[in-house]
């Protein structure tokens, strides 16, 4: 029997690549992907934090650079679709959808494993 995923994946596949739903924290202390989170309305988002401030598009630029680096694609392949002034954003990433989806899955799972407290039976 296959275990049900805790969260639905916050990305959709297309012929050109994938689109990702994000929740961004500007001035988050570091540039990193923190895993998948479910919003109160039931939607899943990829949690991202950046050091940049949300002024003049600096945080948006930092998010695009972070995703390009994390997914191993050129910066020109990552575009902001919506949410320029919101914490909730839609990002498009051009490339092989299967490879990009697998890379995102590994990033999200690694962060979930890092955040999971260790339980030694206490």
Coordinates of N, CA, C and O in Angstrom, one line a residue, residues 25-32 34 48-53:
X25 N 9.4 34.5 1.7 CA 9.7 35.3 2.9 C 10.9 36.2 2.6 O 12.0 35.7 2.6
X26 N 10.7 37.5 2.3 CA 11.8 38.4 2.1 C 12.5 38.7 3.5 O 11.9 38.5 4.5
X27 N 13.7 39.1 3.5 CA 14.5 39.3 4.7 C 14.5 38.1 5.6 O 14.3 38.2 6.8
X28 N 14.6 36.9 5.0 CA 14.5 35.6 5.7 C 15.7 35.1 6.3 O 15.8 34.0 6.9
X29 N 16.8 35.9 6.3 CA 18.1 35.5 6.9 C 19.0 34.7 6.1 O 20.2 34.7 6.3
X30 N 18.5 34.0 5.1 CA 19.3 33.2 4.1 C 18.5 33.0 2.9 O 17.3 33.1 2.9
X31 N 19.2 32.6 1.8 CA 18.5 32.2 0.6 C 18.4 30.7 0.6 O 19.4 30.0 0.6
X32 N 17.1 30.2 0.7 CA 16.9 28.8 0.8 C 15.5 28.4 0.5 O 14.6 29.2 0.5
X34 N 12.5 26.0 1.8 CA 12.2 25.4 3.1 C 11.2 24.2 3.1 O 10.7 23.8 4.1
X48 N 9.9 29.5 0.2 CA 11.2 30.0 -0.2 C 11.5 31.3 0.7 O 10.6 32.1 1.0
X49 N 12.7 31.4 1.2 CA 13.2 32.6 1.9 C 14.4 33.2 1.2 O 15.2 32.4 0.7
X50 N 14.5 34.5 1.2 CA 15.6 35.2 0.6 C 16.1 36.3 1.6 O 15.3 36.8 2.4
X51 N 17.3 36.6 1.5 CA 17.9 37.7 2.3 C 17.4 39.0 1.8 O 17.3 40.0 2.6
X52 N 17.2 39.2 0.6 CA 16.8 40.5 0.0 C 15.6 41.1 0.6 O 14.7 40.3 1.0
X53 N 15.5 42.4 0.5 CA 14.3 43.0 1.0 C 13.3 43.2 -0.1 O 13.6 43.1 -1.3

